Short mmCIF file of C-alpha atoms in Angstrom, two decimals:
data_model
loop_
_atom_site.label_atom_id
_atom_site.label_comp_id
_atom_site.label_asym_id
_atom_site.label_seq_id
_atom_site.Cartn_x
_atom_site.Cartn_y
_atom_site.Cartn_z
CA MET A 1 75.50 100.74 94.79
CA ARG A 2 77.11 97.52 93.60
CA PRO A 3 80.25 97.61 91.47
CA THR A 4 79.45 96.41 87.98
CA ASP A 5 82.84 96.27 86.34
CA THR A 6 86.54 96.53 87.14
CA SER A 7 86.65 100.27 86.34
CA ASP A 8 84.07 100.88 89.09
CA ILE A 9 86.10 98.73 91.46
CA ALA A 10 89.28 100.58 90.49
CA ALA A 11 87.66 103.90 91.35
CA ARG A 12 86.22 102.72 94.67
CA VAL A 13 89.34 100.92 95.93
CA GLY A 14 92.13 103.28 96.90
CA VAL A 15 95.49 101.73 97.66
CA LEU A 16 98.42 103.35 99.41
CA PRO A 17 101.54 101.54 98.11
CA TYR A 18 104.56 101.82 100.37
CA ASP A 19 108.10 100.53 100.74
CA SER A 20 108.52 102.10 104.16
CA SER A 21 105.44 102.75 106.24
CA ASP A 22 106.99 105.84 107.87
CA GLY A 23 104.25 108.43 108.10
CA LEU A 24 101.67 106.24 106.36
CA ASP A 25 99.56 105.41 109.41
CA ALA A 26 99.59 109.04 110.57
CA ALA A 27 98.38 110.16 107.11
CA VAL A 28 95.55 107.60 107.15
CA SER A 29 94.55 108.59 110.70
CA GLU A 30 94.53 112.29 109.78
CA ALA A 31 92.44 111.62 106.66
CA VAL A 32 89.96 109.53 108.67
CA CYS A 33 89.52 112.38 111.18
CA CYS A 34 89.05 114.96 108.43
CA LEU A 35 86.58 112.85 106.44
CA ARG A 36 84.54 112.02 109.51
CA ALA A 37 84.43 115.71 110.42
CA ARG A 38 83.12 116.40 106.92
CA GLY A 39 80.26 113.93 107.32
CA ILE A 40 81.57 110.77 105.67
CA ALA A 41 80.74 107.59 107.59
CA VAL A 42 84.21 106.03 107.93
CA ALA A 43 84.73 102.68 109.63
CA GLY A 44 87.37 99.97 109.73
CA LEU A 45 90.79 99.45 111.22
CA LEU A 46 93.77 101.75 111.71
CA GLN A 47 97.20 100.22 112.17
CA HIS A 48 99.69 101.45 114.75
CA PHE A 49 103.19 100.33 115.60
CA GLY A 50 104.55 100.22 119.12
CA ASP A 51 107.86 99.54 120.79
CA ALA A 52 110.63 97.51 119.19
CA VAL A 53 110.43 93.76 119.77
CA PRO A 54 113.14 91.13 119.37
CA GLY A 55 114.07 90.36 115.79
CA GLY A 56 114.15 93.99 114.67
CA LYS A 57 110.40 94.43 114.34
CA GLN A 58 107.87 96.60 116.17
CA ALA A 59 104.74 95.63 118.06
CA MET A 60 101.70 95.85 115.74
CA TRP A 61 98.27 97.03 116.83
CA VAL A 62 94.97 97.68 115.06
CA GLU A 63 92.34 100.06 116.33
CA ASP A 64 88.68 99.80 115.42
CA ILE A 65 87.69 103.27 114.19
CA GLY A 66 84.16 103.03 115.53
CA SER A 67 84.66 101.56 118.98
CA GLY A 68 88.27 102.43 119.72
CA GLN A 69 88.93 98.77 120.60
CA VAL A 70 92.61 97.88 120.16
CA ILE A 71 94.00 94.46 119.24
CA ARG A 72 97.67 93.51 119.28
CA LEU A 73 98.52 91.58 116.09
CA ASP A 74 101.88 90.17 117.13
CA GLN A 75 102.84 87.83 119.96
CA PRO A 76 105.83 88.75 122.11
CA ARG A 77 108.05 85.66 121.99
CA GLY A 78 111.14 86.70 123.86
CA PRO A 79 114.62 87.82 122.86
CA GLY A 80 115.69 84.56 121.17
CA ALA A 81 112.62 84.17 118.95
CA ILE A 82 113.24 84.15 115.22
CA ALA A 83 109.95 82.64 114.00
CA CYS A 84 106.95 84.63 112.81
CA THR A 85 105.36 86.62 115.61
CA PHE A 86 102.01 87.14 113.87
CA ASP A 87 99.05 86.15 116.08
CA THR A 88 96.43 84.42 113.89
CA GLY A 89 93.86 84.57 116.70
CA ALA A 90 94.27 88.34 116.86
CA LEU A 91 93.85 88.52 113.09
CA ALA A 92 90.59 86.58 113.39
CA ARG A 93 89.34 89.12 115.96
CA ALA A 94 90.39 91.98 113.66
CA ALA A 95 88.56 90.31 110.74
CA TYR A 96 85.43 90.09 112.88
CA LEU A 97 85.64 93.81 113.71
CA LEU A 98 86.24 94.67 110.04
CA GLY A 99 83.16 92.68 109.04
CA ILE A 100 81.06 94.52 111.61
CA ALA A 101 82.48 97.84 110.40
CA ALA A 102 81.61 97.01 106.79
CA GLY A 103 78.01 96.31 107.76
CA SER A 104 77.66 99.35 110.01
CA GLY A 105 76.35 101.76 107.40
CA ALA A 106 79.82 103.04 106.57
CA GLU A 107 80.51 104.72 103.24
CA LEU A 108 84.27 104.26 103.43
CA LEU A 109 86.02 101.24 104.93
CA VAL A 110 89.65 101.49 106.01
CA VAL A 111 91.58 98.21 105.99
CA ASN A 112 94.73 98.35 108.10
CA ARG A 113 96.81 96.43 105.49
CA PHE A 114 96.61 93.96 102.62
CA GLY A 115 99.57 91.91 103.80
CA GLY A 116 101.27 88.62 103.12
CA VAL A 117 98.47 86.60 104.72
CA GLU A 118 95.91 88.24 102.41
CA ALA A 119 98.22 87.76 99.40
CA GLU A 120 98.19 84.04 100.23
CA GLY A 121 94.37 84.01 100.15
CA ARG A 122 93.62 84.20 103.86
CA GLY A 123 93.33 86.88 106.52
CA LEU A 124 91.02 89.79 105.80
CA ARG A 125 90.28 88.84 102.18
CA PRO A 126 86.65 87.75 102.74
CA GLU A 127 85.84 90.98 104.58
CA ILE A 128 87.55 93.08 101.89
CA ALA A 129 85.66 91.25 99.13
CA ASP A 130 82.33 91.64 100.92
CA ALA A 131 82.92 95.37 101.38
CA ILE A 132 83.86 95.90 97.74
CA CYS A 133 80.92 93.82 96.47
CA SER A 134 78.53 95.79 98.67
CA GLY A 135 79.66 99.01 96.99
CA LEU A 136 81.70 100.52 99.81
CA ALA A 137 84.71 102.65 99.05
CA VAL A 138 87.72 100.81 100.49
CA LEU A 139 91.11 102.28 101.43
CA ILE A 140 94.00 99.81 101.76
CA PRO A 141 97.68 100.41 102.54
CA ILE A 142 99.83 97.78 100.81
CA ARG A 143 103.50 97.00 100.48
CA VAL A 144 104.58 97.67 96.87
CA SER A 145 105.76 94.07 96.45
CA LEU A 146 102.20 92.81 97.16
CA LEU A 147 100.41 95.01 94.59
CA PRO A 148 100.29 92.23 91.96
CA ALA A 149 98.54 89.92 94.43
CA LEU A 150 95.98 92.61 95.32
CA GLU A 151 95.31 93.46 91.68
CA GLU A 152 94.86 89.78 90.89
CA PHE A 153 92.39 89.54 93.78
CA LEU A 154 90.51 92.62 92.51
CA GLY A 155 90.53 91.47 88.90
CA GLY A 156 92.32 94.63 87.80
CA PRO A 157 94.05 97.75 89.07
CA ALA A 158 92.95 99.95 91.93
CA THR A 159 93.41 103.68 92.33
CA ARG A 160 96.94 104.26 93.63
CA LEU A 161 97.30 107.12 96.06
CA PRO A 162 100.33 108.76 97.66
CA ALA A 163 100.51 108.40 101.43
CA SER A 164 99.16 111.81 102.34
CA ALA A 165 95.98 112.87 104.09
CA ARG A 166 95.26 115.39 101.32
CA ALA A 167 95.55 112.74 98.58
CA ILE A 168 93.17 110.46 100.47
CA GLU A 169 90.74 113.32 100.97
CA ALA A 170 90.91 114.27 97.25
CA TRP A 171 90.15 110.64 96.32
CA ALA A 172 87.16 110.69 98.67
CA GLU A 173 85.97 113.99 97.17
CA ALA A 174 85.86 112.31 93.76
CA LEU A 175 83.78 109.45 95.19
CA PHE A 176 81.51 111.60 97.35
CA PRO A 177 80.73 114.80 95.43
CA ARG A 178 78.99 116.33 98.46
CA LEU A 179 82.46 116.77 100.00
CA ALA A 180 83.61 119.05 97.19
CA GLU A 181 80.39 121.05 97.52
CA ARG A 182 81.09 121.66 101.22
CA GLY A 183 84.70 122.64 100.69
CA ARG A 184 87.88 121.35 102.17
CA SER A 185 88.35 120.85 105.87
CA PRO A 186 90.45 123.63 107.39
CA ALA A 187 92.35 120.99 109.40
CA VAL A 188 93.89 119.45 106.26
CA VAL A 189 97.29 120.75 105.32
CA ALA A 190 98.78 119.88 101.93
#
């Protein structure tokens, strides 16, 4: 199914706006597990944070849902580093994995983040656009301050979801009616 207008895109693109990502990645991971257990073909990238690194940040990792492959997105630069630690080569590898995931027969694609690089027109934007244009449902965590850039990219609003596994699962139930027919997963807790 190809999206035909912005209302279709708005329904099929779920965004998880956040100011603080505390608990966000755990909610997405839980929802992915529950949806996969209920028969939805979910693919894409999950984001994880690791130990603290110099400059007050944490190590950033993405995990390919299908293969379990993990890529570190930041470059350790030592205690005196103040410049950006983002590894563009790692982002290119993540984009490659996301493209493969989108073409894998998935029904729902998880994008680890729509971040500053995507807001500037680079990063994972081509893979996100391809997935949306192919009719996939796409789930994207995004910092609240970047919502205008995402909505400009989409040509309109997306469905905003709270950062909870149950909210993500309810959104998926609306997109995939067979989920509602089967009932809710017993592993999901409101």
